[in-house]
PDB file of C-alpha atoms in Angstrom:
ATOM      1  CA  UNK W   1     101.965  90.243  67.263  1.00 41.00           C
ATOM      2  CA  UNK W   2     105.633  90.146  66.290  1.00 43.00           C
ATOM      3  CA  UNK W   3     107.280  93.424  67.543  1.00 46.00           C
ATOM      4  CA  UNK W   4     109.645  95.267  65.409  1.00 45.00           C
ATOM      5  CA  UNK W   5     110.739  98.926  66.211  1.00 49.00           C
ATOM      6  CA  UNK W   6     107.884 100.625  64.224  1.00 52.00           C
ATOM      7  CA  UNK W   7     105.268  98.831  66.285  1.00 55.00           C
ATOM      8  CA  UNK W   8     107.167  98.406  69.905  1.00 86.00           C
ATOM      9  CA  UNK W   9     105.404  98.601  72.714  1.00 93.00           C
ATOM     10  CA  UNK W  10     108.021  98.940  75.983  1.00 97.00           C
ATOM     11  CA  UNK W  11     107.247  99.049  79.497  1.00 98.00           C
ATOM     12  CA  UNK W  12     109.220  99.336  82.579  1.00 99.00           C
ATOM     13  CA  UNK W  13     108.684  96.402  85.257  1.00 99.00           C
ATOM     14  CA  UNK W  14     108.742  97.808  88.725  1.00 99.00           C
ATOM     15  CA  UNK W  15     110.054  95.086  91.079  1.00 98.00           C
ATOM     16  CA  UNK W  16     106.568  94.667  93.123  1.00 98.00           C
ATOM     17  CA  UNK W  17     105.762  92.658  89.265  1.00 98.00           C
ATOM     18  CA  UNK W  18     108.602  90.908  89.097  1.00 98.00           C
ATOM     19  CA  UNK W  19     107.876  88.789  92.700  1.00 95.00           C
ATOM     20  CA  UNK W  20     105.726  87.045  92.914  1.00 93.00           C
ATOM     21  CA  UNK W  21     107.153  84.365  90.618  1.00 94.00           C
ATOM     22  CA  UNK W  22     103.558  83.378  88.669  1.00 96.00           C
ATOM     23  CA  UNK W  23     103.173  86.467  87.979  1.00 98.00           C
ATOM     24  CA  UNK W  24     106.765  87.505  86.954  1.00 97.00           C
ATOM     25  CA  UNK W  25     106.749  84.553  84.750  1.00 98.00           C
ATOM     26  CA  UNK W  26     103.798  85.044  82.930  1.00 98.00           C
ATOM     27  CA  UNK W  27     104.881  88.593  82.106  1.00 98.00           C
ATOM     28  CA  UNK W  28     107.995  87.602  80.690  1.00 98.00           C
ATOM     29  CA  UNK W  29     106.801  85.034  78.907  1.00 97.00           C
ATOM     30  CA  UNK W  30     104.265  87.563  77.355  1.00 97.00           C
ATOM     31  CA  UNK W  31     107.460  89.376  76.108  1.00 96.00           C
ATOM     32  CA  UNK W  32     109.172  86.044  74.723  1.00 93.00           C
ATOM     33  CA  UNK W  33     108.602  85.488  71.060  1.00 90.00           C
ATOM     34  CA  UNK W  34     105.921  85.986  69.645  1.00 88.00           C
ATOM     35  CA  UNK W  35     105.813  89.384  72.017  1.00 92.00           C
ATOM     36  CA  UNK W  36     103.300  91.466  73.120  1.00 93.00           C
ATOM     37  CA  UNK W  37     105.572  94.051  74.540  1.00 95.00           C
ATOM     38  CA  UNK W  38     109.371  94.733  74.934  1.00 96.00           C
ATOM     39  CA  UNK W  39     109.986  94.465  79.036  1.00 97.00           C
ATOM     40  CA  UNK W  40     112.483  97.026  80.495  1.00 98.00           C
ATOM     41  CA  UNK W  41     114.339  97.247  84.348  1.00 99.00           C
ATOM     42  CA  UNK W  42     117.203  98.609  85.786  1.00 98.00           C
ATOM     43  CA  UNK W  43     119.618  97.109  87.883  1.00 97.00           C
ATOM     44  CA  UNK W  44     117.842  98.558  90.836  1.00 97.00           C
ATOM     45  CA  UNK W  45     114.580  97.173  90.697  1.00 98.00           C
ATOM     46  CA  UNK W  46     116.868  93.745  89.887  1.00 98.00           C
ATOM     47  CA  UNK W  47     118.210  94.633  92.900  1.00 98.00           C
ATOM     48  CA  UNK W  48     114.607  95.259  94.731  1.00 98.00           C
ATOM     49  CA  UNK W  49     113.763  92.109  93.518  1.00 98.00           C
ATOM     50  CA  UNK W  50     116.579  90.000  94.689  1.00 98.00           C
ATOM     51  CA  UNK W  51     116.008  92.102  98.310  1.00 98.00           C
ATOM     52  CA  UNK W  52     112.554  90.674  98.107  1.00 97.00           C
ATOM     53  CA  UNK W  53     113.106  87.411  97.605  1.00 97.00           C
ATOM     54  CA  UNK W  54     116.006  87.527 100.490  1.00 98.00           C
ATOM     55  CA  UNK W  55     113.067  88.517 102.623  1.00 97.00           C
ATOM     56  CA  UNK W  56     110.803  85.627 101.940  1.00 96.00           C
ATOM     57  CA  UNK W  57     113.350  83.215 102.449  1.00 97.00           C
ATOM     58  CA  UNK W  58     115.372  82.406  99.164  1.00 96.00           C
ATOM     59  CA  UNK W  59     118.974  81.146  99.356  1.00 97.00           C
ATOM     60  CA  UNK W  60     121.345  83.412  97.646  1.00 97.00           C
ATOM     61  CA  UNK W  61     121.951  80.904  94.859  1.00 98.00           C
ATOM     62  CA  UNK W  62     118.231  80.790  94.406  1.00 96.00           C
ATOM     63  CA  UNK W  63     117.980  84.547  94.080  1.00 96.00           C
ATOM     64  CA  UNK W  64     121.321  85.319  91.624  1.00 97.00           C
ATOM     65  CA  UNK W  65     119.807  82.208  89.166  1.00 97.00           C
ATOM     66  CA  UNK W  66     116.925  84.173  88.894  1.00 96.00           C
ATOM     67  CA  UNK W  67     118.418  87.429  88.203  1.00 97.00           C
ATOM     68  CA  UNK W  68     120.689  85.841  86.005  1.00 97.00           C
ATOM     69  CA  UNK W  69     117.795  83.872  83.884  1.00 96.00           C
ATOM     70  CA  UNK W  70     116.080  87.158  83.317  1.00 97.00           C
ATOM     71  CA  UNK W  71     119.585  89.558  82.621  1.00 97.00           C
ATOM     72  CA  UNK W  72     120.104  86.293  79.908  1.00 96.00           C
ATOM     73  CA  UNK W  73     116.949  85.764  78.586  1.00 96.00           C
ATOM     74  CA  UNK W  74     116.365  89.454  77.982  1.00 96.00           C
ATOM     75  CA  UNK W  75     119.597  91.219  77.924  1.00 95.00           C
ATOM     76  CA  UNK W  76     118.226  94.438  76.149  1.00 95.00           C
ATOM     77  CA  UNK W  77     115.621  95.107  79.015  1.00 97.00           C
ATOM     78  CA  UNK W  78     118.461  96.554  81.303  1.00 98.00           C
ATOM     79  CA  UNK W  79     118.218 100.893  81.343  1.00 98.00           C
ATOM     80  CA  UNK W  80     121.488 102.153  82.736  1.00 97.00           C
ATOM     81  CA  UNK W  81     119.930 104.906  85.167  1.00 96.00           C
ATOM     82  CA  UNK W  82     122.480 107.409  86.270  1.00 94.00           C
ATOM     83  CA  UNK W  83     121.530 108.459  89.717  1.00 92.00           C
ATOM     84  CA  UNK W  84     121.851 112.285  88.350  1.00 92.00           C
ATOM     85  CA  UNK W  85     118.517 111.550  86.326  1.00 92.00           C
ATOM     86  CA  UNK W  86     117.039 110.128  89.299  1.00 91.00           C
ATOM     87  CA  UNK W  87     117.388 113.412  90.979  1.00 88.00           C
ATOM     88  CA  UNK W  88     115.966 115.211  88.028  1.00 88.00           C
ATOM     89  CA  UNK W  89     113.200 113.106  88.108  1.00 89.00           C
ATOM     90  CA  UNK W  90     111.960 113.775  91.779  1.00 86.00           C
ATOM     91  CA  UNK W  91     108.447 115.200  91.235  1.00 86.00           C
ATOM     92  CA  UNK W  92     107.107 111.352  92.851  1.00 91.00           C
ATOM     93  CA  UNK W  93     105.172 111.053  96.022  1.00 88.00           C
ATOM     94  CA  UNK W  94     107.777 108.283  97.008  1.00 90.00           C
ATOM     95  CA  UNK W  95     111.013 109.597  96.308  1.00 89.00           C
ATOM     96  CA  UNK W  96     112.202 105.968  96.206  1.00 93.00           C
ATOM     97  CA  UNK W  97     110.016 105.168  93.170  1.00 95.00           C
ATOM     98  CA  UNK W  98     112.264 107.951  91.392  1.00 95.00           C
ATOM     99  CA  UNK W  99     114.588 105.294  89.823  1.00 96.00           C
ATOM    100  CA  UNK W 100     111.836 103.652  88.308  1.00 98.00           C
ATOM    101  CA  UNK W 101     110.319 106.502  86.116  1.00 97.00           C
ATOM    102  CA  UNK W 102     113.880 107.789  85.361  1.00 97.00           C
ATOM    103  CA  UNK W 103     114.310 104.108  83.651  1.00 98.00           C
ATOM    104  CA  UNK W 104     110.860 105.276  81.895  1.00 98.00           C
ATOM    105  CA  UNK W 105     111.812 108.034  80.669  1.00 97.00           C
ATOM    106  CA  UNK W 106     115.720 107.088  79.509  1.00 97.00           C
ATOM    107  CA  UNK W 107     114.557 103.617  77.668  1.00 96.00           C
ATOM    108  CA  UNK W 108     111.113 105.710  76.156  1.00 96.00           C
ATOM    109  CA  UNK W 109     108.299 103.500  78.007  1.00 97.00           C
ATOM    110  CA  UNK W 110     105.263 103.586  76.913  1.00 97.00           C
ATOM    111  CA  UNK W 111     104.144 102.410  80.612  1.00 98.00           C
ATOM    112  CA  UNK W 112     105.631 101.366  83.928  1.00 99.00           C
ATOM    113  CA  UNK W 113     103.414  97.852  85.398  1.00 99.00           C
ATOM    114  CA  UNK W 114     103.750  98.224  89.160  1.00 98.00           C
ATOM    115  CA  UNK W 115     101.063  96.969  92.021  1.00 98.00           C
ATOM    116  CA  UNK W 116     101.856 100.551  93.435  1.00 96.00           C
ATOM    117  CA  UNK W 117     100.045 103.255  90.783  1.00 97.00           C
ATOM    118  CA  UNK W 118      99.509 105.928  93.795  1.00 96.00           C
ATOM    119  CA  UNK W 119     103.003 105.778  93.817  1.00 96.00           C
ATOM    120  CA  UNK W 120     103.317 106.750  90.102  1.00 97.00           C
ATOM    121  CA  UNK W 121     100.429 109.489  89.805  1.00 96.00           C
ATOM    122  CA  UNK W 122      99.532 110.434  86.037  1.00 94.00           C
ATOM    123  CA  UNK W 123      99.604 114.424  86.528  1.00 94.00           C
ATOM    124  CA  UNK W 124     104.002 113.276  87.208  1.00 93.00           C
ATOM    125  CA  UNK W 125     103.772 111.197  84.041  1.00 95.00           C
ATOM    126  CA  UNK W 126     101.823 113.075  81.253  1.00 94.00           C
ATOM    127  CA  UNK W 127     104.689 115.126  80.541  1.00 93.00           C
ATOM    128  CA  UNK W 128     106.620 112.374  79.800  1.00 95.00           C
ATOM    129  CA  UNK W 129     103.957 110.468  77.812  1.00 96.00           C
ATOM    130  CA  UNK W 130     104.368 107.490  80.320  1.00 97.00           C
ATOM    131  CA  UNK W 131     101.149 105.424  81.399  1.00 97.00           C
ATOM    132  CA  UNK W 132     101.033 104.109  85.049  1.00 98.00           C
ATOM    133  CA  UNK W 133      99.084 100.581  84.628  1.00 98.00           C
ATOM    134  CA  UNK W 134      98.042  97.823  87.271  1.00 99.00           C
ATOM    135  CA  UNK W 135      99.335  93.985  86.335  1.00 99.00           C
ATOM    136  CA  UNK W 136      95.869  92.952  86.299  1.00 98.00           C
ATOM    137  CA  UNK W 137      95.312  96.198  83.904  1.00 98.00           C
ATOM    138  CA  UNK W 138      98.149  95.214  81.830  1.00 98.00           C
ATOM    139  CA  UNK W 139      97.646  91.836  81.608  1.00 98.00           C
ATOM    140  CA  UNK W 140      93.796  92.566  80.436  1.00 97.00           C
ATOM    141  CA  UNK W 141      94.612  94.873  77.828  1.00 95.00           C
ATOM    142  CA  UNK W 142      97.634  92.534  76.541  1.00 95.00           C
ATOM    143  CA  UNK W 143      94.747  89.884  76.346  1.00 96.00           C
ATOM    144  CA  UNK W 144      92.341  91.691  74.918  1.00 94.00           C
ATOM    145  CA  UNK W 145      95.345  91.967  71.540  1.00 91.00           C
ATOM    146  CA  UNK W 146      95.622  88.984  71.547  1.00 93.00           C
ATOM    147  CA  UNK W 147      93.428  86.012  73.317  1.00 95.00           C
ATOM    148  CA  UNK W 148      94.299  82.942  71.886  1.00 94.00           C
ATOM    149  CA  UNK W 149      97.789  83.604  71.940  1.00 95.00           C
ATOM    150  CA  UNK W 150      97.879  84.298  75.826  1.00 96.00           C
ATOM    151  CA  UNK W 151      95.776  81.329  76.626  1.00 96.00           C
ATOM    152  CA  UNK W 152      98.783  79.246  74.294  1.00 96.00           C
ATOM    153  CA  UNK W 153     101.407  81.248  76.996  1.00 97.00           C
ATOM    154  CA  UNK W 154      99.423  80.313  79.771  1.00 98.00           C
ATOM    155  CA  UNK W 155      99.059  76.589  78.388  1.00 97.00           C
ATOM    156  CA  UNK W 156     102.630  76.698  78.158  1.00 97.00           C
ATOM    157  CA  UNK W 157     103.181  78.613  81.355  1.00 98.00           C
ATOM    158  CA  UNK W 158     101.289  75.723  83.218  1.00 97.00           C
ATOM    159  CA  UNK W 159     103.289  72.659  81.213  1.00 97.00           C
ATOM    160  CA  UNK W 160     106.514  73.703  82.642  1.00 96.00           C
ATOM    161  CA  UNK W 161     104.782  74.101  86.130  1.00 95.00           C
ATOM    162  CA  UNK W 162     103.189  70.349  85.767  1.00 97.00           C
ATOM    163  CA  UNK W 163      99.887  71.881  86.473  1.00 96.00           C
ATOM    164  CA  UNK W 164      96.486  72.561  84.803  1.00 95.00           C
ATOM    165  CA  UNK W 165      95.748  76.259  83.636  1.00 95.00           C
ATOM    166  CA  UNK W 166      93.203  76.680  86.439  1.00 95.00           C
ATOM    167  CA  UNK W 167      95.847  76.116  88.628  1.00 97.00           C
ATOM    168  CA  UNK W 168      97.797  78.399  87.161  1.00 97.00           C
ATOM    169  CA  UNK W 169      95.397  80.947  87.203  1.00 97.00           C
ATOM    170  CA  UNK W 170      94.247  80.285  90.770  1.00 97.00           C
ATOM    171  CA  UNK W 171      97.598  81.367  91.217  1.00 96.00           C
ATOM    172  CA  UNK W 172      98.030  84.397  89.280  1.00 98.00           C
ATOM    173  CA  UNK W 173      94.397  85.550  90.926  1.00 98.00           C
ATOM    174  CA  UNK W 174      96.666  86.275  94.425  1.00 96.00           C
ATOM    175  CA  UNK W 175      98.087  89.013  92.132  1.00 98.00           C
ATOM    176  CA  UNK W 176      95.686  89.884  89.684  1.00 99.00           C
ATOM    177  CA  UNK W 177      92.235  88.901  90.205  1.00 98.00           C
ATOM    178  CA  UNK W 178      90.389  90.534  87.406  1.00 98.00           C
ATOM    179  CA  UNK W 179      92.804  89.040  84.652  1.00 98.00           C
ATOM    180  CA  UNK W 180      92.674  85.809  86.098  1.00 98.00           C
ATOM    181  CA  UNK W 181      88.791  86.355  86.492  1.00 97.00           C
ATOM    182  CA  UNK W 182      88.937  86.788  83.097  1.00 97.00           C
ATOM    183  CA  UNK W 183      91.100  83.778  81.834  1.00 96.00           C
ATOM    184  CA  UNK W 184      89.226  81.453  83.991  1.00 94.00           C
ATOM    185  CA  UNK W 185      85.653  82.581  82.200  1.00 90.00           C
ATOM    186  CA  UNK W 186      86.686  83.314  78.938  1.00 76.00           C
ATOM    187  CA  UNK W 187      88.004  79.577  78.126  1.00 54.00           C
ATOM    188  CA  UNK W 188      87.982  77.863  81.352  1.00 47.00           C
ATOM    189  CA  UNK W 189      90.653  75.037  81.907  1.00 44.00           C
TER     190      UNK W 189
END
């Protein structure tokens, strides 16, 4: 499916997607031409990220190449969040997911992929017409539009790793077991 603006699909990446780096990659590549969706962050889930990665032992130089791959690769994905919005926006049970659903709401998301949904409850969403989806939810539904052409990311995905697609997926299962589950079944491989 090649996106154009009548047909967009957008979500909002919290940074709990975007590390670990299988799974980051594979959802990025899923929004690489041909997409399946149009990814969107702000600067502080970037930020969130690179704090993450600080914690599990990356060098500096490790973490700004990273942020700097994804700011290049996707340079529309960034939503400038004013942190007056982010008050407006503080109906959340963790007032420090606030920044995320302000992005939501300022870029028009159709969904925000986190591995924290009780953080993002729907009754603090429907008025906003956002969707709070699991990676492993994502991931299934993106599949489920389109399976041959996720198997060819994955394929790719596992090319550039030097490593079979069951590795790959063996991989990805750390994160999200029922997609992988699903990969690894559907066209094992």
């Amino acid at each position: 499916m090649i996106l154009t603006p009548d047909n967009e699909y957008a979500a909002v990446l919290d940074a709990c997607v975007l590390y670990p780096m299988p799974l980051c990659d594979t959802l990025l590549r899923l929004a690489s031409e041909p997409s399946f969706y149009r990814p969107l962050w702000s600067e502080q889930i970037l930020h969130e990220v690179g704090e993450t990665m600080e914690k599990q032992g990356y060098s500096k130089e490790q973490r700004e190449r990273r942020l700097v791959v994804m700011r290049e690769f996707f340079p529309e994905a960034l939503v400038d969040v004013p942190e007056e919005i982010i008050k407006a926006v503080s109906t959340l049970p963790d007032l420090k997911d606030c920044h995320v659903l302000a992005a939501a709401i300022l870029s028009n998301a159709n969904a925000i992929v986190t591995q924290n949904t009780k953080h993002f409850p729907q009754k603090c969403l429907e008025k906003y017409g956002i969707l709070c989806q699991s990676a492993d939810d994502f991931l299934i539904h993106q599949y489920h539009l389109g399976p041959g052409q996720i198997l060819g990311k994955l394929d790719e995905q596992a090319a550039n790793n030097k490593e079979e697609r069951s590795c790959l997926v063996a991989n990805l299962a750390k994160a999200v077991p029922k997609f992988a589950e699903l990969v690894a079944s559907d066209n094992p491989g």
